Short mmCIF file of C-alpha atoms in Angstrom, two decimals:
data_model
loop_
_atom_site.label_atom_id
_atom_site.label_comp_id
_atom_site.label_asym_id
_atom_site.label_seq_id
_atom_site.Cartn_x
_atom_site.Cartn_y
_atom_site.Cartn_z
CA MET A 1 44.82 -111.49 -53.12
CA SER A 2 43.99 -108.18 -51.96
CA VAL A 3 45.30 -104.59 -53.30
CA ASP A 4 45.69 -101.64 -52.07
CA THR A 5 44.05 -98.91 -53.22
CA GLU A 6 43.57 -95.29 -52.17
CA PRO A 7 39.58 -93.84 -51.85
CA PHE A 8 39.13 -91.31 -54.13
CA LEU A 9 35.58 -88.86 -55.18
CA HIS A 10 34.73 -89.26 -58.84
CA LEU A 11 32.63 -86.12 -59.94
CA SER A 12 31.35 -85.35 -63.01
CA ARG A 13 29.95 -82.31 -64.42
CA PRO A 14 26.26 -81.93 -63.11
CA LEU A 15 23.46 -80.12 -64.39
CA ALA A 16 21.25 -78.90 -62.26
CA PRO A 17 21.21 -79.58 -57.84
CA THR A 18 18.55 -82.46 -57.53
CA PRO A 19 16.93 -83.49 -53.88
CA LEU A 20 16.72 -86.98 -54.69
CA SER A 21 19.43 -87.60 -57.26
CA TYR A 22 21.82 -85.98 -59.40
CA GLN A 23 21.81 -85.32 -63.26
CA ASN A 24 25.07 -85.71 -64.88
CA SER A 25 27.24 -84.92 -67.89
CA VAL A 26 30.06 -85.95 -69.55
CA ALA A 27 30.10 -83.33 -72.55
CA PRO A 28 33.37 -81.21 -71.84
CA LEU A 29 32.79 -77.60 -71.08
CA SER A 30 34.19 -74.65 -73.00
CA ILE A 31 33.98 -71.26 -72.43
CA ASN A 32 34.55 -68.53 -74.32
CA ILE A 33 34.81 -64.96 -72.59
CA GLN A 34 35.10 -61.46 -74.65
CA PRO A 35 36.55 -58.89 -73.30
CA GLN A 36 33.33 -56.33 -73.44
CA ALA A 37 31.98 -58.49 -70.39
CA ILE A 38 35.80 -58.06 -68.76
CA LEU A 39 35.70 -54.30 -69.17
CA SER A 40 31.68 -54.04 -67.74
CA ILE A 41 33.01 -56.32 -65.03
CA LEU A 42 35.87 -54.26 -64.10
CA ASP A 43 33.63 -50.92 -64.43
CA HIS A 44 30.93 -52.42 -61.80
CA ALA A 45 34.14 -52.98 -59.82
CA THR A 46 35.30 -49.40 -59.90
CA ARG A 47 32.20 -47.98 -59.22
CA ARG A 48 31.09 -49.85 -56.37
CA ASP A 49 29.43 -48.33 -53.28
CA ILE A 50 32.46 -49.09 -50.71
CA ARG A 51 30.58 -49.33 -47.05
CA PRO A 52 32.51 -48.26 -43.94
CA ALA A 53 31.19 -51.10 -42.21
CA PRO A 54 33.93 -53.28 -41.06
CA THR A 55 31.92 -56.56 -41.92
CA SER A 56 30.11 -55.79 -45.51
CA SER A 57 32.23 -57.41 -48.08
CA SER A 58 33.11 -55.30 -50.94
CA ARG A 59 32.76 -57.43 -53.88
CA VAL A 60 30.27 -56.81 -56.49
CA ILE A 61 28.09 -59.64 -58.26
CA GLY A 62 26.24 -59.83 -61.24
CA ALA A 63 24.57 -61.89 -64.33
CA LEU A 64 26.86 -63.45 -67.31
CA VAL A 65 24.43 -63.45 -70.66
CA GLY A 66 25.77 -64.88 -73.73
CA MET A 67 25.34 -68.04 -76.41
CA ARG A 68 25.36 -71.47 -75.46
CA SER A 69 26.04 -73.99 -78.28
CA GLU A 70 22.66 -76.69 -79.02
CA ASP A 71 24.48 -79.31 -77.01
CA GLY A 72 25.52 -77.05 -74.41
CA SER A 73 29.54 -78.14 -74.37
CA GLU A 74 30.29 -74.20 -75.65
CA VAL A 75 29.47 -71.30 -74.10
CA SER A 76 30.37 -67.97 -75.03
CA VAL A 77 29.95 -64.91 -72.62
CA GLY A 78 28.87 -61.87 -74.49
CA SER A 79 28.03 -59.44 -72.39
CA SER A 80 26.88 -59.21 -68.32
CA PHE A 81 24.76 -56.56 -65.96
CA ALA A 82 25.04 -56.04 -62.38
CA ILE A 83 22.77 -57.11 -59.78
CA PRO A 84 22.73 -55.06 -56.53
CA HIS A 85 23.30 -57.14 -53.15
CA THR A 86 24.25 -56.58 -49.58
CA GLU A 87 26.70 -59.17 -47.53
CA ASN A 88 27.98 -58.96 -44.27
CA GLU A 89 29.20 -61.91 -41.67
CA ASP A 90 25.83 -63.38 -40.97
CA GLN A 91 23.30 -63.11 -44.35
CA VAL A 92 23.43 -62.11 -47.84
CA GLU A 93 20.79 -60.17 -49.48
CA VAL A 94 19.93 -60.57 -53.40
CA ASP A 95 17.55 -58.15 -55.56
CA VAL A 96 15.80 -61.19 -57.38
CA GLU A 97 13.06 -58.13 -58.81
CA TYR A 98 15.88 -56.24 -60.31
CA GLN A 99 17.46 -59.45 -61.62
CA LYS A 100 14.52 -60.57 -63.48
CA ASN A 101 13.50 -57.22 -65.15
CA MET A 102 17.23 -56.64 -66.01
CA LEU A 103 16.88 -60.02 -68.02
CA SER A 104 14.13 -59.50 -69.27
CA LEU A 105 14.98 -56.26 -71.03
CA HIS A 106 18.24 -57.81 -72.40
CA LEU A 107 16.51 -60.67 -73.80
CA ARG A 108 14.71 -58.52 -75.66
CA ALA A 109 17.14 -56.75 -77.06
CA HIS A 110 19.44 -59.79 -78.04
CA PRO A 111 16.93 -62.84 -78.32
CA ARG A 112 19.62 -65.17 -79.15
CA GLU A 113 21.14 -64.89 -76.14
CA VAL A 114 20.49 -66.62 -72.64
CA LEU A 115 21.21 -66.59 -68.96
CA LEU A 116 24.73 -68.54 -68.29
CA GLY A 117 25.86 -67.72 -64.76
CA TRP A 118 27.20 -65.15 -62.48
CA TYR A 119 30.57 -63.50 -61.89
CA THR A 120 31.88 -61.26 -59.05
CA THR A 121 34.85 -59.60 -57.89
CA SER A 122 36.49 -61.77 -54.80
CA HIS A 123 38.16 -65.30 -55.64
CA GLU A 124 37.07 -66.09 -52.43
CA LEU A 125 34.20 -69.29 -52.32
CA ASN A 126 32.04 -69.48 -49.21
CA SER A 127 29.17 -70.57 -48.55
CA PHE A 128 27.32 -67.21 -49.66
CA SER A 129 28.71 -68.40 -52.91
CA ALA A 130 27.17 -71.36 -52.91
CA LEU A 131 23.66 -69.94 -52.53
CA ILE A 132 23.95 -67.26 -54.77
CA GLN A 133 25.14 -70.30 -57.20
CA ASN A 134 22.21 -72.69 -56.36
CA PHE A 135 19.69 -69.42 -56.84
CA PHE A 136 21.58 -69.02 -60.51
CA ALA A 137 21.14 -73.11 -61.13
CA SER A 138 17.73 -73.66 -60.04
CA PRO A 139 14.92 -74.47 -62.62
CA GLU A 140 12.68 -71.17 -61.73
CA THR A 141 15.30 -68.74 -61.85
CA GLY A 142 18.43 -70.12 -63.40
CA THR A 143 20.10 -72.01 -66.58
CA PHE A 144 18.57 -75.36 -65.63
CA PRO A 145 18.77 -77.66 -67.13
CA HIS A 146 22.40 -76.50 -68.18
CA PRO A 147 24.96 -75.91 -65.33
CA ALA A 148 25.68 -72.30 -64.25
CA ILE A 149 29.30 -70.63 -64.79
CA HIS A 150 30.80 -68.58 -61.69
CA LEU A 151 33.36 -66.15 -62.45
CA THR A 152 36.12 -64.84 -60.59
CA VAL A 153 37.83 -61.41 -61.88
CA SER A 154 40.31 -60.06 -59.59
CA ALA A 155 39.58 -56.16 -59.49
CA ASP A 156 42.01 -54.73 -56.80
CA PRO A 157 44.03 -52.05 -58.00
CA GLY A 158 47.71 -52.06 -59.54
CA THR A 159 47.37 -55.75 -59.77
CA ASP A 160 47.19 -58.23 -63.03
CA ILE A 161 43.85 -59.12 -63.81
CA GLN A 162 43.19 -63.00 -63.07
CA THR A 163 40.01 -64.74 -64.32
CA ARG A 164 38.54 -68.09 -63.16
CA THR A 165 35.49 -70.06 -64.31
CA TYR A 166 33.62 -72.88 -62.20
CA ILE A 167 30.67 -74.66 -62.08
CA SER A 168 29.00 -76.45 -59.36
CA ALA A 169 28.03 -80.17 -58.04
CA PRO A 170 25.85 -80.28 -55.19
CA VAL A 171 27.49 -81.74 -52.08
CA ALA A 172 25.01 -82.00 -48.78
CA VAL A 173 24.07 -84.99 -46.60
CA ASN A 174 20.38 -83.71 -46.23
CA ALA A 175 17.93 -81.56 -48.17
CA GLU A 176 18.14 -78.71 -45.95
CA ARG A 177 21.87 -78.15 -46.44
CA ALA A 178 21.62 -78.92 -50.11
CA SER A 179 20.45 -74.92 -50.76
CA GLU A 180 23.56 -73.47 -48.91
CA SER A 181 26.23 -76.10 -49.75
CA CYS A 182 27.82 -76.79 -53.32
CA LEU A 183 31.67 -78.03 -54.59
CA PHE A 184 33.13 -75.85 -57.07
CA ILE A 185 34.91 -77.65 -60.14
CA PRO A 186 37.34 -75.55 -61.99
CA VAL A 187 36.88 -75.27 -65.96
CA PRO A 188 39.00 -74.58 -68.44
CA HIS A 189 37.80 -70.86 -70.14
CA ARG A 190 40.02 -67.83 -72.26
CA LEU A 191 39.85 -64.90 -73.92
CA ALA A 192 37.97 -64.77 -77.18
CA TYR A 193 38.84 -61.64 -79.41
CA ASN A 194 39.61 -60.64 -82.61
CA ASP A 195 42.57 -58.17 -84.77
CA SER A 196 40.62 -55.15 -84.15
CA GLU A 197 39.70 -55.60 -80.28
CA ARG A 198 43.03 -56.87 -79.99
CA SER A 199 44.52 -53.28 -80.95
CA ALA A 200 42.26 -51.93 -78.80
CA LEU A 201 43.48 -53.87 -75.66
CA ASP A 202 46.39 -53.17 -76.43
CA THR A 203 45.96 -49.35 -76.48
CA ILE A 204 44.21 -49.58 -73.08
CA ALA A 205 47.20 -51.45 -71.89
CA SER A 206 49.31 -48.94 -72.92
CA ALA A 207 47.52 -46.24 -70.64
CA LYS A 208 49.56 -48.05 -68.03
CA GLU A 209 52.54 -46.34 -69.05
CA SER A 210 51.57 -42.85 -68.62
CA GLU A 211 51.43 -40.98 -65.38
CA ALA A 212 48.29 -39.20 -66.38
CA ARG A 213 46.96 -43.03 -67.06
CA THR A 214 45.71 -42.50 -70.75
CA ALA A 215 46.25 -43.15 -74.41
CA PRO A 216 45.95 -41.49 -77.55
CA VAL A 217 44.34 -43.10 -80.42
CA ILE A 218 47.14 -43.30 -82.80
CA THR A 219 46.68 -43.07 -86.88
CA ASP A 220 47.07 -45.94 -88.99
CA VAL A 221 50.53 -45.10 -89.87
CA ALA A 222 51.82 -45.26 -86.35
CA SER A 223 49.81 -48.09 -85.66
CA LEU A 224 51.18 -50.31 -88.75
CA THR A 225 54.26 -49.21 -87.44
CA LYS A 226 54.21 -50.33 -83.71
CA THR A 227 53.12 -53.48 -85.02
CA LEU A 228 55.91 -54.37 -87.50
CA GLU A 229 58.37 -53.37 -84.75
CA TYR A 230 56.42 -55.73 -82.56
CA THR A 231 56.33 -58.65 -85.05
CA LEU A 232 60.38 -58.02 -85.69
CA ASN A 233 60.50 -58.31 -81.87
CA LEU A 234 58.83 -61.68 -82.15
CA ILE A 235 61.22 -63.09 -85.18
CA ASP A 236 64.26 -62.21 -82.96
CA ARG A 237 63.15 -63.59 -79.34
CA THR A 238 61.68 -66.80 -81.76
CA SER A 239 65.55 -66.84 -83.54
CA GLU A 240 67.64 -66.37 -80.51
CA TYR A 241 65.93 -69.25 -78.77
CA VAL A 242 66.03 -71.89 -81.86
CA ALA A 243 70.20 -70.47 -81.64
CA ALA A 244 69.97 -71.20 -77.63
CA VAL A 245 68.51 -74.63 -78.17
CA VAL A 246 70.77 -75.72 -81.01
CA ASP A 247 73.78 -75.03 -79.41
CA GLU A 248 72.48 -77.22 -76.48
CA GLU A 249 72.29 -73.78 -74.05
CA GLU A 250 68.37 -74.30 -73.42
CA GLU A 251 66.66 -77.94 -73.34
CA PRO A 252 64.34 -78.31 -76.37
CA ASN A 253 60.57 -78.13 -76.21
CA ASN A 254 58.58 -80.52 -78.50
CA ALA A 255 55.35 -78.65 -78.29
CA LEU A 256 56.71 -75.22 -79.09
CA GLY A 257 58.93 -76.87 -82.00
CA GLN A 258 56.22 -78.07 -83.45
CA LEU A 259 54.11 -74.98 -83.49
CA LEU A 260 57.40 -73.33 -85.07
CA MET A 261 57.15 -75.77 -87.70
CA SER A 262 53.56 -75.08 -88.45
CA ALA A 263 53.87 -71.19 -89.07
CA LEU A 264 56.72 -71.42 -90.93
CA SER A 265 54.92 -74.19 -93.14
CA LEU A 266 52.17 -71.28 -93.68
CA ALA A 267 54.54 -69.06 -94.82
CA PRO A 268 54.45 -68.33 -98.44
CA LYS A 269 57.22 -69.29 -100.35
CA VAL A 270 58.54 -66.69 -102.51
CA ASP A 271 61.59 -64.81 -102.91
CA ALA A 272 62.11 -61.25 -100.94
CA THR A 273 62.19 -59.65 -105.06
CA THR A 274 58.63 -60.24 -105.83
CA ILE A 275 57.26 -59.27 -101.98
CA GLU A 276 58.79 -56.61 -102.74
CA ALA A 277 57.03 -55.93 -105.98
CA ASP A 278 53.71 -56.75 -104.67
CA PHE A 279 54.12 -54.60 -101.94
CA ASN A 280 55.10 -51.81 -103.76
CA ASN A 281 52.00 -52.26 -106.24
CA HIS A 282 49.30 -52.45 -103.31
CA ILE A 283 51.21 -49.04 -102.37
CA GLN A 284 50.63 -47.05 -104.98
CA ASP A 285 46.59 -48.88 -104.96
CA VAL A 286 46.38 -47.31 -102.10
CA LEU A 287 47.69 -44.46 -103.35
CA MET A 288 45.34 -44.07 -106.41
CA VAL A 289 42.05 -44.79 -104.05
CA SER A 290 43.54 -41.77 -101.86
CA TYR A 291 43.94 -39.57 -104.66
CA LEU A 292 40.56 -40.13 -106.88
CA ALA A 293 39.27 -39.81 -102.87
CA ASN A 294 40.37 -36.10 -102.79
CA SER A 295 39.50 -35.43 -106.42
CA ILE A 296 36.11 -36.26 -105.61
CA ARG A 297 35.74 -34.66 -102.31
CA THR A 298 37.14 -31.34 -103.91
CA GLN A 299 34.69 -31.52 -107.28
CA ILE A 300 31.96 -31.76 -104.45
CA ASP A 301 32.95 -29.04 -102.82
CA LEU A 302 33.64 -26.67 -105.95
CA SER A 303 30.10 -27.92 -107.19
CA GLN A 304 28.42 -26.72 -103.78
CA ARG A 305 30.34 -23.23 -104.20
CA LEU A 306 29.28 -22.95 -107.59
CA ALA A 307 25.29 -23.40 -106.95
CA THR A 308 25.90 -20.73 -103.77
CA ALA A 309 27.24 -17.61 -106.04
CA THR A 310 24.25 -18.86 -108.56
CA LEU A 311 21.92 -18.46 -105.88
CA ALA A 312 23.54 -15.37 -104.86
CA THR A 313 23.49 -13.95 -108.48
CA ASP A 314 19.53 -14.28 -108.98
CA ASP A 315 19.01 -12.69 -105.92
CA GLY A 316 21.06 -9.22 -106.59
CA THR A 317 19.83 -9.33 -109.75
CA LYS A 318 15.84 -9.45 -108.95
CA ALA A 319 16.39 -7.16 -106.19
CA ASP A 320 18.13 -4.78 -108.74
CA GLY A 321 14.55 -5.06 -110.87
CA LYS A 322 12.27 -4.11 -108.27
CA ASP A 323 14.85 -0.69 -107.24
CA GLY A 324 14.64 0.13 -111.24
CA ASP A 325 10.49 -0.01 -111.12
CA LYS A 326 10.42 1.95 -108.46
CA ASP A 327 12.59 4.72 -109.26
CA GLY A 328 10.86 4.45 -113.45
CA LYS A 329 7.58 4.40 -113.04
CA PRO A 330 4.66 5.89 -109.95
CA GLU A 331 4.11 3.57 -107.46
CA ARG A 332 0.60 2.57 -107.18
CA GLY A 333 0.05 4.65 -103.39
CA GLU A 334 0.30 7.55 -105.71
CA ARG A 335 -2.06 6.57 -108.30
CA GLY A 336 -4.33 5.16 -105.84
CA GLY A 337 -4.11 9.10 -103.87
CA ARG A 338 -4.90 10.82 -107.38
CA GLY A 339 -7.90 8.33 -107.55
CA GLY A 340 -9.06 8.77 -104.40
CA LYS A 341 -8.51 12.74 -104.75
CA ARG A 342 -11.20 12.79 -108.34
CA GLY A 343 -13.23 10.94 -106.17
CA GLY A 344 -13.23 13.11 -103.60
CA ARG A 345 -14.28 16.12 -105.77
CA GLY A 346 -16.84 14.14 -107.30
CA GLY A 347 -18.30 13.44 -104.46
CA GLY A 348 -18.27 17.27 -103.09
CA ARG A 349 -20.09 18.04 -106.29
CA GLY A 350 -22.48 15.64 -106.13
CA GLY A 351 -23.00 14.58 -102.17
CA GLY A 352 -23.80 17.56 -100.59
CA GLN A 353 -28.03 18.43 -100.10
CA ARG A 354 -29.89 21.00 -103.01
CA GLU A 355 -32.08 23.68 -102.06
CA PRO A 356 -35.43 22.63 -103.25
CA ARG A 357 -36.76 24.59 -106.24
CA GLU A 358 -40.13 26.08 -106.71
CA PRO A 359 -43.73 24.08 -108.44
CA ARG A 360 -43.54 26.03 -111.78
CA GLU A 361 -47.02 26.42 -113.39
CA PRO A 362 -48.77 25.08 -115.62
CA ARG A 363 -48.38 25.89 -119.37
CA GLU A 364 -51.51 26.49 -121.90
CA PRO A 365 -52.19 24.14 -124.04
CA ARG A 366 -50.86 25.36 -127.63
CA GLU A 367 -53.71 25.61 -130.66
CA PRO A 368 -53.03 22.63 -133.51
CA ARG A 369 -51.51 24.26 -136.08
CA GLU A 370 -53.29 24.47 -140.10
CA PRO A 371 -52.00 21.71 -142.12
CA ARG A 372 -49.99 22.76 -145.22
CA GLU A 373 -50.91 23.14 -148.82
CA PRO A 374 -48.49 20.68 -150.55
CA THR A 375 -46.55 22.60 -153.13
CA GLU A 376 -46.03 21.75 -156.41
#
């Protein structure tokens, strides 16, 4: 008894191409892409050097760096850097020395990150893509023993940004064609961001609604108001969908119903009065902190002004004392002048040359006197 079966090819996630055999791993691969990596790629695409030759390619390429889990099943793309290259119909050239130097400098600044793969701004997969993919997956210059990730980002103006991620499996009939041949396998990925990054992305996305393509940074109160309006809009849409399902106007979705039940189970079971009281208490705490901050700021400003005024008063007092000494007492220069004049007169009396005197004749010796008799 024979059973007719359709032929198929079973592929598992390879680690790297080898000339003799394939190194396989059945571990799943999940890719998390950070927003700063996408922004860096888009910035590289907008600053690219568009060559006038019709046969040259307008896409750009670069390296992806980030963190990898111990078992290699989860990857987080944190940043990227551009790599110069030239590409035409016949050949492609990549600046390998520039890529090595940039990777070395990046790993010095971020020692916990590793090379993950490469990116391009075109969804086209050709033989040049296979050649670059094998370069980034090689043991000498690539991500071996882990698979190299290939990220494609659409950077066409006026269209939505679309991202795709691949890993590769080597397919070639001989070793000569192995370097320029591979099979790209799509893998799941997601854009990972936190609340603060989501707020920044929303601000950037709001620039498309203005003609100048600019978006001002709004205040905290305006941001809170906008967030509350968005939340109310989501609640209205959810209520309309639930009402339509109950009225049998739309077909129910079990997965969406489970998500709604999970979201409702997380809501606190409190009444509206308690929520309003907690909200008012929080507002009072915020106002108190703001009042204390303003008081401290005012006190610091006042103390600085008082210190400046004290220094100015001390300088004025010293200046007045010096002026009084000048008015009441003779200056040292005048006393020194009088002393100099006296010294000049003395020098006039004793410093001039005297006329020589005539020698005197020697005196005759006197006769000794007779001693007197003592009187009674």
